[in-house]
XYZ file of C-alpha atoms in Angstrom:
784
model
C -43.071 51.166 91.907
C -45.449 48.779 93.963
C -43.908 46.623 96.795
C -45.152 43.244 97.435
C -46.210 42.857 100.650
C -49.396 41.668 100.040
C -50.189 38.062 100.999
C -52.196 35.412 100.177
C -55.547 35.210 101.682
C -57.813 31.968 102.167
C -61.372 33.362 102.155
C -64.505 30.553 101.781
C -61.366 27.420 101.127
C -60.173 29.590 98.490
C -57.080 30.223 97.998
C -56.582 34.318 97.145
C -53.244 36.294 95.751
C -52.856 39.920 95.582
C -51.263 40.986 92.251
C -48.374 44.148 91.888
C -51.028 46.226 91.682
C -52.868 46.020 94.491
C -56.147 43.779 93.448
C -56.807 40.712 94.857
C -57.221 37.891 92.260
C -58.202 33.657 93.203
C -55.502 31.581 92.265
C -55.951 30.047 89.050
C -53.374 27.217 88.363
C -53.669 27.533 84.606
C -52.562 30.975 84.689
C -49.188 29.974 86.313
C -48.924 27.395 83.733
C -50.220 29.552 80.985
C -47.608 32.426 81.725
C -44.754 29.610 82.014
C -46.263 28.125 78.105
C -45.430 31.190 77.045
C -41.571 31.817 77.981
C -41.196 28.401 77.176
C -40.447 29.636 72.934
C -37.612 28.187 71.047
C -37.370 25.338 73.331
C -37.848 21.262 73.168
C -40.949 20.287 73.732
C -39.666 16.884 74.006
C -38.290 17.771 77.546
C -39.481 20.987 78.514
C -43.081 19.996 80.351
C -44.332 23.532 81.790
C -47.530 21.166 83.812
C -44.749 19.378 85.689
C -43.161 22.727 86.857
C -46.662 23.931 87.393
C -47.048 21.125 89.972
C -44.169 21.935 91.989
C -44.711 25.239 92.274
C -48.208 24.378 93.570
C -46.916 22.247 96.560
C -44.945 24.971 97.606
C -47.791 27.512 97.757
C -48.145 28.561 101.471
C -49.979 31.268 103.253
C -48.378 34.704 103.231
C -46.904 34.088 99.361
C -46.544 36.765 96.880
C -46.694 37.018 93.350
C -43.113 38.004 93.177
C -42.408 34.475 95.814
C -44.159 32.525 92.867
C -42.195 33.661 89.889
C -38.984 32.914 92.264
C -40.222 29.746 92.813
C -40.662 28.683 89.558
C -37.590 30.045 88.533
C -36.104 28.069 91.174
C -37.782 24.793 90.396
C -37.323 24.930 86.576
C -33.462 25.592 87.526
C -33.374 22.168 89.985
C -34.716 20.689 86.571
C -31.702 21.744 84.759
C -29.872 18.252 84.943
C -33.042 16.078 82.758
C -32.386 18.979 80.210
C -30.472 22.151 80.031
C -33.448 24.126 78.247
C -34.743 23.910 81.735
C -31.864 26.483 83.095
C -33.136 28.843 79.968
C -36.623 28.953 81.011
C -35.362 29.325 85.012
C -33.387 32.619 83.605
C -36.304 33.814 81.420
C -39.125 33.769 84.228
C -36.233 35.618 86.646
C -35.599 38.127 84.468
C -39.649 38.421 83.531
C -39.929 39.295 87.276
C -37.270 41.681 87.206
C -38.870 43.367 84.332
C -41.996 43.914 85.615
C -40.635 44.861 89.395
C -38.474 47.829 87.387
C -38.992 50.844 85.505
C -38.001 50.572 81.489
C -37.127 53.148 80.218
C -33.308 53.912 81.239
C -32.754 57.053 82.144
C -35.813 57.119 84.243
C -33.772 54.261 86.763
C -30.807 56.510 86.139
C -32.654 59.492 87.310
C -33.581 57.311 90.496
C -30.012 56.427 91.191
C -28.977 59.364 90.603
C -31.585 61.340 93.281
C -30.954 58.540 95.726
C -31.548 59.565 99.442
C -29.804 57.807 102.211
C -32.924 56.728 103.946
C -30.627 56.836 107.469
C -29.407 60.093 107.182
C -31.910 61.834 104.360
C -28.750 62.977 102.762
C -28.609 63.085 98.794
C -26.634 60.125 97.925
C -26.472 60.208 94.069
C -25.145 56.779 92.843
C -24.247 58.327 89.136
C -22.043 61.208 88.820
C -23.372 64.629 87.442
C -21.054 64.516 84.932
C -22.567 60.993 83.128
C -25.799 61.669 84.538
C -26.055 65.161 82.455
C -24.920 63.058 79.411
C -28.032 61.143 79.736
C -30.060 63.572 80.483
C -29.825 65.447 77.100
C -29.314 62.155 75.278
C -32.167 60.223 76.767
C -34.033 59.507 73.986
C -31.703 58.756 71.777
C -30.276 56.336 74.619
C -33.391 54.969 75.673
C -34.951 53.905 72.014
C -30.964 51.918 71.603
C -31.909 49.427 74.492
C -33.289 45.701 73.066
C -34.603 44.673 76.601
C -35.326 41.094 75.169
C -31.533 40.763 75.052
C -31.612 39.928 78.867
C -33.608 37.116 78.091
C -30.264 35.444 76.601
C -28.911 34.829 79.397
C -28.799 31.541 81.197
C -30.328 31.150 84.692
C -26.690 30.783 86.617
C -25.521 34.128 84.772
C -28.443 36.295 85.062
C -28.341 35.632 89.182
C -24.935 36.406 89.288
C -25.685 39.611 87.763
C -28.885 40.444 89.805
C -27.173 39.302 93.081
C -23.628 41.315 92.350
C -23.653 43.871 89.684
C -27.623 45.546 89.438
C -27.372 48.382 91.547
C -29.973 49.009 94.415
C -32.125 51.334 95.707
C -32.538 50.904 99.504
C -31.428 46.562 98.834
C -34.341 46.781 96.113
C -32.788 46.352 92.347
C -33.526 48.999 90.285
C -31.734 48.025 86.752
C -32.223 45.556 84.199
C -29.167 44.100 82.586
C -29.676 46.220 79.619
C -29.321 49.501 81.999
C -26.354 48.241 83.104
C -24.730 47.394 79.536
C -25.900 51.084 78.860
C -24.291 52.688 81.836
C -20.970 51.207 81.428
C -20.772 51.881 77.591
C -21.850 55.659 78.700
C -19.327 55.579 81.764
C -15.918 54.694 79.185
C -17.341 56.583 76.700
C -18.836 59.982 77.969
C -20.211 62.638 75.066
C -19.128 59.864 72.059
C -22.788 58.779 72.167
C -22.453 56.870 68.837
C -19.192 55.007 70.606
C -21.225 54.180 73.559
C -24.018 52.612 71.564
C -21.856 50.766 69.420
C -20.377 49.678 72.668
C -24.055 48.664 74.177
C -24.249 46.934 71.147
C -21.351 44.428 71.549
C -22.211 44.546 75.192
C -25.537 42.912 74.791
C -25.168 40.749 71.955
C -21.934 38.984 74.097
C -19.553 39.463 72.349
C -17.104 40.317 74.956
C -17.122 41.713 78.594
C -15.335 43.770 81.131
C -13.938 43.373 84.007
C -16.363 43.311 87.337
C -14.525 46.815 88.681
C -15.612 48.431 85.262
C -19.379 46.591 85.269
C -19.552 47.946 89.133
C -18.080 51.318 88.846
C -18.824 52.640 85.273
C -20.580 56.208 85.302
C -20.859 56.551 89.378
C -19.359 58.954 91.160
C -15.951 56.710 92.039
C -15.326 54.611 89.077
C -12.341 51.820 88.983
C -11.915 50.844 85.449
C -8.599 48.640 86.063
C -9.210 45.003 87.419
C -6.082 43.183 88.463
C -3.081 44.622 90.110
C -0.008 43.335 90.791
C 1.740 44.231 94.453
C 5.423 43.352 95.647
C 5.614 43.096 99.505
C 7.608 46.676 100.017
C 10.183 45.252 102.411
C 9.812 42.428 105.386
C 9.777 45.021 108.325
C 6.569 46.349 109.356
C 6.246 49.859 107.583
C 7.099 47.695 104.696
C 3.754 45.574 105.314
C 1.580 47.634 106.667
C 2.123 50.347 103.549
C 1.500 47.168 101.310
C -1.598 46.728 103.374
C -2.718 50.191 102.983
C -2.273 49.554 98.804
C -4.780 46.654 99.230
C -7.008 48.314 101.111
C -7.297 51.334 98.634
C -7.389 49.106 95.674
C -9.875 46.492 97.818
C -12.203 50.179 98.178
C -12.900 50.386 94.732
C -13.340 46.351 93.912
C -9.695 45.783 92.010
C -8.356 42.481 92.195
C -5.352 42.277 93.726
C -2.359 39.398 93.402
C 0.354 39.764 95.647
C 3.676 38.722 95.931
C 5.172 38.213 99.158
C 8.402 36.289 98.666
C 10.436 38.406 101.085
C 8.447 37.683 104.202
C 10.937 35.945 106.231
C 9.688 32.465 107.303
C 8.162 31.005 110.151
C 10.815 30.796 112.885
C 13.284 33.182 111.486
C 15.576 35.361 113.330
C 14.579 38.767 114.194
C 17.612 41.188 114.860
C 15.802 44.176 115.873
C 14.111 42.426 118.542
C 16.153 39.458 119.202
C 12.775 37.599 118.474
C 11.897 35.024 115.666
C 9.273 35.311 113.369
C 5.354 33.789 113.030
C 6.171 33.383 109.466
C 3.664 34.600 106.361
C 0.669 32.843 107.684
C -0.620 35.510 110.693
C 0.397 38.273 108.391
C -1.800 37.091 106.099
C -4.442 36.678 108.221
C -4.173 40.228 108.675
C -4.611 41.057 105.277
C -7.650 39.005 104.846
C -9.576 40.423 107.428
C -8.579 43.770 105.886
C -9.922 42.584 102.764
C -13.448 41.500 104.948
C -13.600 44.796 106.348
C -13.614 46.621 103.112
C -15.908 44.490 101.856
C -16.414 46.074 98.895
C -20.140 46.376 99.166
C -20.439 42.336 99.054
C -19.938 42.365 95.263
C -16.346 40.499 95.093
C -15.594 37.304 97.285
C -12.821 37.878 99.675
C -9.638 36.304 100.322
C -9.679 32.334 100.428
C -9.230 32.069 103.928
C -5.536 30.999 105.417
C -6.725 28.638 107.577
C -8.447 26.442 105.285
C -7.362 22.701 104.021
C -6.609 24.020 100.351
C -3.637 26.045 101.626
C -1.737 23.176 103.544
C 1.271 22.075 102.450
C 1.127 20.104 98.887
C 1.987 16.684 98.556
C 4.243 16.413 95.620
C 3.416 13.675 92.892
C 6.433 14.145 90.414
C 5.873 15.696 86.888
C 2.810 14.593 85.102
C 3.774 11.041 84.071
C 1.962 11.262 80.484
C 4.079 14.142 79.524
C 7.041 12.914 80.634
C 6.643 9.307 78.730
C 5.458 11.424 75.591
C 8.913 13.263 75.896
C 11.210 10.954 76.298
C 10.903 9.164 73.077
C 11.645 12.106 71.518
C 14.381 12.952 73.309
C 15.852 9.618 72.570
C 15.347 9.877 69.155
C 16.901 13.087 68.994
C 20.094 12.070 70.796
C 20.683 10.138 67.391
C 21.422 11.442 64.176
C 18.574 9.998 62.329
C 16.267 12.884 61.647
C 13.199 10.839 61.723
C 10.822 13.889 62.248
C 12.120 15.755 59.447
C 11.876 12.702 56.745
C 8.459 11.530 57.951
C 6.796 15.178 57.445
C 8.533 15.722 54.471
C 7.160 12.614 52.816
C 3.403 13.774 54.571
C 3.621 17.117 52.893
C 5.279 15.569 49.625
C 1.508 14.117 48.861
C -0.572 16.321 51.446
C -2.851 18.941 49.147
C -1.741 17.787 46.068
C -4.275 15.918 44.126
C -2.131 15.259 40.534
C 0.858 14.038 42.287
C -1.029 11.546 44.800
C -2.502 10.346 41.074
C 0.537 10.335 39.623
C 2.144 8.102 42.833
C -0.422 5.555 42.623
C -0.724 4.979 38.984
C 3.226 4.628 38.914
C 3.696 1.923 41.905
C -0.150 0.759 42.121
C -0.426 2.062 45.753
C -2.976 3.709 46.843
C -1.721 4.421 50.709
C -0.121 7.654 51.871
C 1.514 8.821 54.304
C 0.182 9.642 57.783
C 0.787 13.122 59.942
C 3.782 13.067 62.132
C 3.116 15.102 65.099
C 6.089 16.330 66.581
C 4.713 17.360 69.989
C 3.611 13.720 70.940
C 5.363 11.235 69.485
C 4.131 7.491 70.910
C 1.136 9.038 68.584
C 3.245 8.727 65.880
C 3.506 4.592 65.980
C 0.424 4.732 63.377
C 2.749 7.240 61.454
C 5.951 5.204 61.658
C 3.968 1.807 60.182
C 2.696 3.826 57.253
C 5.990 4.827 56.385
C 7.328 1.317 57.009
C 4.679 -0.047 54.304
C 4.802 2.176 51.453
C 8.880 3.200 51.877
C 9.774 1.345 48.893
C 6.554 2.793 46.511
C 7.955 6.201 47.888
C 11.658 4.759 46.072
C 10.114 4.058 42.925
C 8.581 7.471 42.797
C 10.986 9.119 43.427
C 13.046 7.734 40.358
C 10.134 7.147 38.171
C 8.583 10.931 38.421
C 9.864 13.719 37.382
C 9.632 15.965 40.734
C 10.749 19.811 41.333
C 14.039 20.251 43.112
C 11.995 21.100 46.639
C 12.931 20.329 49.984
C 11.085 17.680 50.746
C 11.944 15.631 47.431
C 15.575 16.506 48.617
C 14.828 15.225 52.474
C 13.647 11.827 50.518
C 16.247 11.518 48.028
C 18.684 11.694 50.995
C 17.134 9.315 53.153
C 15.872 6.929 50.257
C 20.567 6.216 50.268
C 20.053 4.913 54.367
C 20.534 1.366 54.067
C 18.965 1.384 57.759
C 15.852 3.459 57.197
C 13.443 0.627 57.895
C 15.337 -0.567 60.638
C 15.250 2.935 62.259
C 11.458 3.287 61.529
C 10.606 -0.132 62.538
C 12.653 0.325 66.302
C 10.816 3.871 66.965
C 7.909 1.721 66.251
C 8.569 -0.697 68.903
C 9.614 1.553 71.464
C 5.877 3.500 70.846
C 4.272 0.074 70.980
C 6.270 -0.630 74.099
C 4.860 2.544 75.882
C 1.244 3.175 74.130
C -0.445 1.477 77.135
C 0.634 3.088 79.509
C -0.383 6.165 77.196
C -4.156 5.086 77.093
C -4.337 3.810 80.360
C -3.852 6.784 82.113
C -5.531 9.342 79.605
C -8.760 9.293 81.522
C -10.442 11.682 84.027
C -10.480 8.821 86.080
C -8.524 8.442 89.431
C -5.589 6.820 88.732
C -2.988 7.518 91.137
C -3.011 4.126 93.125
C -2.235 2.547 89.961
C 0.777 5.386 88.756
C 3.805 3.345 90.774
C 3.534 0.063 89.285
C 2.298 1.215 85.913
C 5.504 3.366 85.709
C 8.044 0.781 87.132
C 6.842 -1.650 84.747
C 7.298 0.435 81.812
C 10.670 0.916 83.008
C 11.447 -2.309 83.772
C 10.483 -3.480 79.799
C 12.738 -1.018 78.696
C 16.088 -1.300 80.726
C 15.069 -5.334 80.239
C 16.523 -4.644 76.691
C 19.866 -2.992 77.171
C 20.582 -3.202 81.020
C 22.591 -6.558 82.356
C 19.785 -9.009 83.901
C 21.820 -9.078 87.236
C 21.053 -5.399 87.878
C 17.350 -5.855 87.251
C 16.272 -7.988 89.942
C 16.214 -4.827 92.212
C 12.761 -3.362 93.595
C 11.274 -0.391 91.567
C 12.860 2.849 93.416
C 16.391 1.276 92.911
C 15.852 0.864 89.537
C 16.262 4.891 88.751
C 20.223 4.081 90.779
C 21.116 2.415 87.734
C 23.035 4.668 85.426
C 22.581 3.771 81.894
C 25.144 5.553 80.929
C 27.655 3.491 81.972
C 28.762 0.713 79.787
C 29.703 -1.596 82.736
C 25.777 -1.619 83.204
C 24.878 -2.533 80.244
C 24.887 -5.840 77.648
C 27.206 -5.707 74.769
C 25.510 -3.283 71.779
C 25.683 -7.144 69.882
C 22.895 -8.316 72.327
C 20.589 -5.623 73.173
C 16.902 -6.410 72.194
C 15.729 -4.406 69.294
C 12.562 -6.334 68.346
C 11.768 -8.545 65.929
C 10.622 -6.662 63.518
C 13.923 -4.703 63.274
C 15.824 -7.949 63.786
C 14.532 -8.948 60.489
C 14.648 -6.206 58.597
C 18.140 -5.456 59.278
C 18.853 -9.341 58.274
C 17.483 -7.984 54.706
C 20.208 -5.595 54.688
C 22.828 -8.078 54.990
C 23.664 -7.671 51.312
C 24.057 -3.748 51.115
C 25.942 -3.235 54.417
C 28.957 -4.799 56.661
C 28.810 -6.341 60.112
C 30.503 -3.268 61.134
C 27.872 -0.983 59.839
C 24.902 -3.359 61.363
C 26.804 -3.112 64.742
C 27.330 0.797 64.528
C 22.930 0.662 64.118
C 22.589 -1.297 66.637
C 24.957 0.420 69.429
C 22.958 3.672 67.991
C 19.759 1.813 69.005
C 20.750 1.343 72.458
C 22.144 4.934 73.076
C 18.863 5.724 71.926
C 17.243 3.578 74.554
C 19.739 5.016 77.409
C 18.756 8.366 76.779
C 14.853 7.695 76.292
C 15.046 5.743 80.179
C 17.963 8.603 81.866
C 14.810 11.099 81.178
C 12.374 8.398 82.631
C 14.374 8.168 85.618
C 15.057 12.148 85.943
C 11.572 12.833 86.171
C 10.294 9.710 87.032
C 6.911 9.655 89.860
C 9.011 7.050 91.361
C 11.080 9.113 93.029
C 8.401 10.571 95.068
C 7.554 8.752 98.435
C 3.667 9.747 97.872
C 3.447 7.939 94.900
C 4.550 4.576 96.718
C 2.077 5.438 99.293
C -0.958 5.752 96.687
C 0.300 2.294 95.391
C -1.268 0.962 98.732
C -4.917 1.748 97.108
C -4.314 -0.375 93.881
C -6.661 -3.470 94.266
C -3.688 -5.778 93.370
C -1.512 -4.829 95.492
C -3.729 -5.210 98.638
C -5.056 -8.652 97.252
C -1.600 -9.710 96.272
C 0.847 -8.053 98.623
C -1.295 -7.374 101.881
C 1.710 -6.602 104.017
C 3.683 -4.825 101.079
C 0.133 -2.724 100.646
C 0.263 -2.039 104.684
C 3.565 -1.119 104.666
C 2.834 1.953 101.932
C 0.021 2.719 103.470
C 1.814 4.113 106.198
C 4.032 6.247 104.048
C 1.103 7.477 102.546
C -0.557 8.789 105.975
C 3.004 10.222 107.041
C 3.194 12.317 103.890
C -0.527 13.756 104.562
C 0.316 13.828 108.076
C 3.867 15.737 107.007
C 1.605 18.171 104.542
C -1.178 18.787 107.100
C -3.575 17.339 105.685
C -4.904 14.834 107.991
C -4.338 15.293 111.464
C -2.596 12.752 113.755
C -5.998 10.947 115.126
C -7.490 10.537 111.891
C -4.133 9.030 110.596
C -3.602 6.211 113.476
C -7.972 5.469 113.083
C -7.269 5.081 108.893
C -4.569 2.919 109.927
C -6.083 0.465 111.866
C -9.034 0.486 109.382
C -7.043 0.036 106.895
C -5.520 -3.282 108.559
C -8.996 -4.383 109.187
C -9.539 -3.966 105.850
C -6.212 -6.288 104.457
C -6.965 -8.947 106.384
C -10.346 -9.684 105.019
C -11.060 -13.105 103.803
C -9.706 -13.389 100.282
C -12.907 -14.228 98.816
C -14.480 -10.921 100.407
C -11.453 -8.928 98.741
C -12.063 -10.419 95.252
C -16.081 -9.870 94.953
C -15.254 -5.975 96.327
C -12.907 -5.641 93.732
C -14.305 -7.901 90.917
C -15.865 -5.115 88.635
C -12.520 -3.233 89.038
C -10.585 -3.109 85.089
C -7.716 -1.245 85.705
C -7.110 -0.896 81.997
C -10.766 0.445 81.494
C -12.600 3.620 82.358
C -15.805 2.265 82.676
C -15.256 1.667 86.824
C -13.125 4.132 88.661
C -11.335 3.419 92.167
C -14.057 6.231 93.587
C -17.092 3.820 92.090
C -15.224 0.356 93.807
C -14.268 1.965 97.337
C -17.191 4.231 97.517
C -19.975 1.290 97.115
C -18.346 -0.862 100.122
C -17.009 1.941 102.368
C -20.040 4.968 102.646
C -21.946 4.729 105.260
C -19.826 1.829 106.523
C -18.843 2.959 110.204
C -16.174 0.687 110.779
C -13.980 2.433 108.261
C -15.404 5.681 108.104
C -11.788 7.561 109.066
C -10.192 4.843 106.090
C -13.317 6.450 103.801
C -11.851 9.997 104.815
C -8.133 9.279 103.749
C -9.585 7.571 100.501
C -11.658 10.676 99.548
C -8.206 12.571 99.757
C -6.305 10.496 97.950
C -8.981 10.036 94.951
C -8.627 13.514 94.088
C -4.804 13.653 93.824
C -3.990 14.124 89.962
C -2.010 12.087 88.070
C -1.502 14.315 85.594
C -2.779 16.147 82.585
C -4.741 13.408 81.231
C -7.580 16.645 79.974
C -4.334 18.360 77.888
C -2.543 15.015 76.869
C -5.728 13.190 75.967
C -6.593 16.616 73.615
C -2.970 16.145 71.863
C -3.339 12.617 71.617
C -6.696 12.100 69.516
C -5.226 9.814 66.366
C -7.818 9.657 64.641
C -7.916 13.396 63.954
C -4.086 14.535 64.702
C -3.379 17.780 63.068
C -0.505 19.809 64.557
C 0.270 22.736 62.263
C 1.622 26.067 62.544
C -0.691 27.828 60.614
C -0.893 31.760 59.421
C -4.030 34.029 60.579
C -5.135 34.096 56.955
C -5.114 30.245 56.715
C -6.988 30.216 59.851
C -9.510 32.696 58.585
C -10.206 31.070 55.494
C -10.595 27.982 56.884
C -13.325 29.065 59.603
C -15.177 30.806 56.607
C -15.528 27.402 54.662
C -16.479 25.780 58.028
C -18.752 29.133 58.697
C -20.645 28.438 55.104
C -20.844 24.449 55.164
C -23.140 24.995 58.855
C -25.138 27.777 56.933
C -25.423 25.456 54.433
C -26.632 22.602 56.656
C -23.794 20.278 55.819
C -20.729 19.432 53.547
C -23.825 17.530 51.113
C -25.717 20.328 50.478
C -23.208 22.368 49.380
C -24.005 23.224 45.291
C -21.107 22.593 43.185
C -21.242 25.669 40.412
C -18.791 26.686 37.308
C -17.517 29.464 39.410
C -16.701 27.506 42.157
C -15.120 24.578 39.669
C -12.753 27.392 37.725
C -12.351 29.107 41.090
C -10.658 25.999 42.574
C -8.922 24.723 39.531
C -7.111 28.280 39.523
C -6.222 27.656 43.110
C -2.436 26.708 42.194
C -1.906 29.490 40.170
C -3.218 31.951 42.950
C -1.256 29.991 45.560
C 1.816 30.531 43.536
C 1.230 34.396 42.866
C 0.923 34.569 46.584
C 4.252 32.868 47.224
C 5.552 35.224 44.848
C 4.096 38.392 46.562
C 5.375 37.095 49.681
C 8.746 36.637 48.212
C 9.297 39.934 46.954
C 7.877 41.304 50.623
C 10.482 39.556 51.885
C 13.128 41.103 49.413
C 11.641 44.318 50.229
C 12.434 43.711 54.207
C 15.664 42.188 53.430
C 16.815 45.675 51.266
C 15.260 47.878 54.142
C 17.147 45.604 56.920
C 20.683 46.046 54.903
C 19.922 49.862 54.278
C 19.612 50.045 58.308
C 22.264 48.309 59.144
C 24.231 50.139 56.574
C 23.394 53.121 58.222
C 23.616 51.886 61.938
C 27.373 51.310 60.533
C 27.622 54.923 59.640
C 26.233 56.437 62.655
C 28.551 54.175 64.366
C 31.468 55.258 62.489
C 30.246 58.998 62.842
C 30.097 58.568 66.513
C 33.302 56.692 66.948
C 34.567 59.704 65.148
C 33.520 62.395 67.317
C 34.302 60.338 70.173
C 37.995 60.518 69.241
C 37.728 63.994 68.278
C 36.268 65.461 71.385
C 39.291 62.984 73.235
C 42.034 64.895 70.817
C 40.032 68.054 71.603
C 39.880 67.087 75.908
C 43.750 66.081 75.264
C 44.280 69.469 73.628
C 42.797 71.362 76.113
C 44.063 70.019 78.906
C 47.808 70.676 77.924
C 46.800 74.139 77.337
C 45.294 74.710 80.829
C 49.056 73.109 82.072
C 51.073 75.652 79.963
C 48.277 77.954 80.797
C 49.187 77.796 84.991
C 52.765 77.358 84.221
C 52.894 81.115 82.308
C 50.456 82.415 85.318
C 53.208 80.858 88.107
C 55.704 83.012 86.104
C 53.775 85.940 85.765
C 53.242 85.966 89.344
C 57.047 85.517 90.303
C 57.624 88.625 88.427
C 55.786 90.665 91.017
C-alpha cells in the first residue's frame, strides 16, 4: 500500500499533485468535478451541484495537500451542504467510501492475512488481530468468502454512519484503517458461525443489506483473539463496604476491557453524611465513588471505541426539577376516570356503535335505506378521551336513526346489537353523551395549546389553573372559588358542604335542553338522580386533576414568571414568582448563587421597562399558536444584550424544560386518522401486504380490478366465518386439553395426598414399633 506522504508542488506557477502511485500530475479542476459527478448517480440533479463543491474544494487547496486530503476535503464539503438537501450526505459518504477503497486492499482474505500477521512495531512481536481458529477457516474458504462480498454495498451508508464505522469499528494496523465495511461484516459473520460457511454468508448478506446489525462489542471483537459477543451487563453493587465497592469495580473493569456496556445499580450505597460505625466517621456519598468508577473506565479505555461514563461533575447530573406529571396525560386521563366513576358504560356503547357498521357495506346500505341517514359513527378512542368530542357529537347526531334501524332491521343477536338495544332503553342516553361532550370541549383548548414542541412551561401554571377553575365553577360553591391557583388544590370536592346543590350545578346548555325534552318519559326524581351522577363525574375528574396537578410544584409557579401576560399585567407578581424559580434552580445546583443574584437584578430591570416597550417585545407572541415560541421572543431581544446576559442564561435553562410528552401525546391524538385497535398478527401482516402492493403499483388508482379479485372479495365474508369456525374449534380443543390437564392435576394431587397419608401412617406405626422394641430391650437387659 502506497501512503500519501507526497505533496503538491508549485513549479512555474502551476500546482501539482502526486498520485497514490507516486506519479506527479498537474491539478485539473475539471477532473475533480468529473470525479464528483460520477458519484452523483441516482441523486437529484435539481439540488446536487458538483461544480459548487469543486469550487469550495479548490478554495481549500494549500501547499502540501495530498490526494487523500483532497478526497477528504470534498467529502467534508459535501457533508456541510446537507442542510440544502439530504442527497449531499449520500454524496459525501460515496466520496469518503471511494477514498477508503483506494486506500485499502480489496480481497477479504488478504486483509485478514495482514491482520493475522500484524507485528507490533514497538516490540517487534507478532500481535495477531485475528484468532488462529478463524484465520484457518478464512484461509480454507477464501475463494468462496471473497466471491460472496459485494463491495458496492459500502456506498449505501450515509456520511455520518460511514464515519462512525471508520472511526470506531474498522480494524487498523499502525493507526491506519485496513478494513472496509464489507470486510468487517464478513469478519463478524465468520466470527459468529465459524465452520458453517453457508450461515456465515447468509448472515453477511443480512448485515450488508441492513436488515439488522449486531451490538458494538460483537462488531469490535468478532473473530479476534478475545471476542465479546454480549453487549449489555447489569450489575448490582455487592454491598455498602470497601470490599463490596472494589469487588464490583473489578467486575466493571473486566467487562469494559472487552467493550461491554454496563448498567450499575448503586441503591445500597449510603447517602452523603451518613454515619459509618466502623470508623466513627461520615460517608462522602456516591459522587466521589462514581468518580473512581469513571476514572477506571477512562483508564481501561477500550481502544477508544466506546464513550466513557458521563462525568459525574457535569451540570447534567444536577438535581432534577419536579414539574409534576405530564399535564397532557393527566387531563386526558381525568375525563376517562370521571366517566368510569358513574355507571354509564359510554365507551362500550360507542365502540359497539362503530363496529356495528364498520367493514359491513351491506349493513351500511341497509341503514341508509331504512333511515335515510348517510352519516355513520366515528371510531372511539379508549385511551385518549378528549379526542372523542367529535365521536360524542356524531353519536348524538345519529342516535335516533340508530334506534329506528334497530327496530326495523332484522339483525343477528350479536354483542354490539344487544348493547345498543339496552342503551336504547335509557331515556338519559343523549343527555349523558351531551354532558361528556361538554366536558371534553371544556378541556380541548388546553390539549390543543400544549400539544406542541415549542417551549410552553411558562404557560403551564396559568393554563392548568384556568382549566381547573372552569370545571370547579360548575359544581363548587362560589365563595370558595375566590382563592388563587394553588389553594384550589385544597378544596375537597368529595365533601358535600363544598358543593352547590345537585339541581343547581352547571351541566351545559345542550344537556339542559335534552334533559327538558325527556320530561314526558321520566320523573323529576330520575332527573335529579341523573344530575347527581353528573356532579359525581365532575368531582371525580376534578379530584384526579388535583391529585396529579402541576400546580403543586413550586418550580411550575416560578416558571410562570416568564409568561408575557404575567410580566405585562402583574409585574410584582412576576418578580415574586421569578424569585421562586431562582430558588428552585439554585437548590437543584443548576445555577450558582452569583448567577441567581445577577439574573434577579436584570429581571427586575426588564419588568420595569416602559409598558409600550414590553408590548413591542411581546407583540409577535401568540400563546395559542405554534408559529412563534418564547425562545424566539426572548432570544430576539436578549441575545447580545450585555445588560441581560445573566437573565438570558437562566431563561435558556427554563425554556428547555419539558411541559409534557407532547410528541407522544400528539401521536395518539390525530383526530383525522385516529385508530386504536388491538390487531392480531395476521391482520397486521395482511395490511402490510396490501400497502406494499399499492405502493408497488404506484398508487391506489393504478390497481387493476380483475374478475378474480372481485370473486375473492365476494367470498371474503364466507372465509371470515370459516376462520371464526376454525378458531372456535381450536379454542374448543384447547379447552378440552385444559379440562383434561385439570382432571389429571386433581388425580395427581389426590394420589400425592394419599401417599402422604400412607407415609404418615407408616411413620406413626414405625414410631410405635420403635417404642415397643425399646421397652422389650430394657426388659431383656434387666434379666441379665
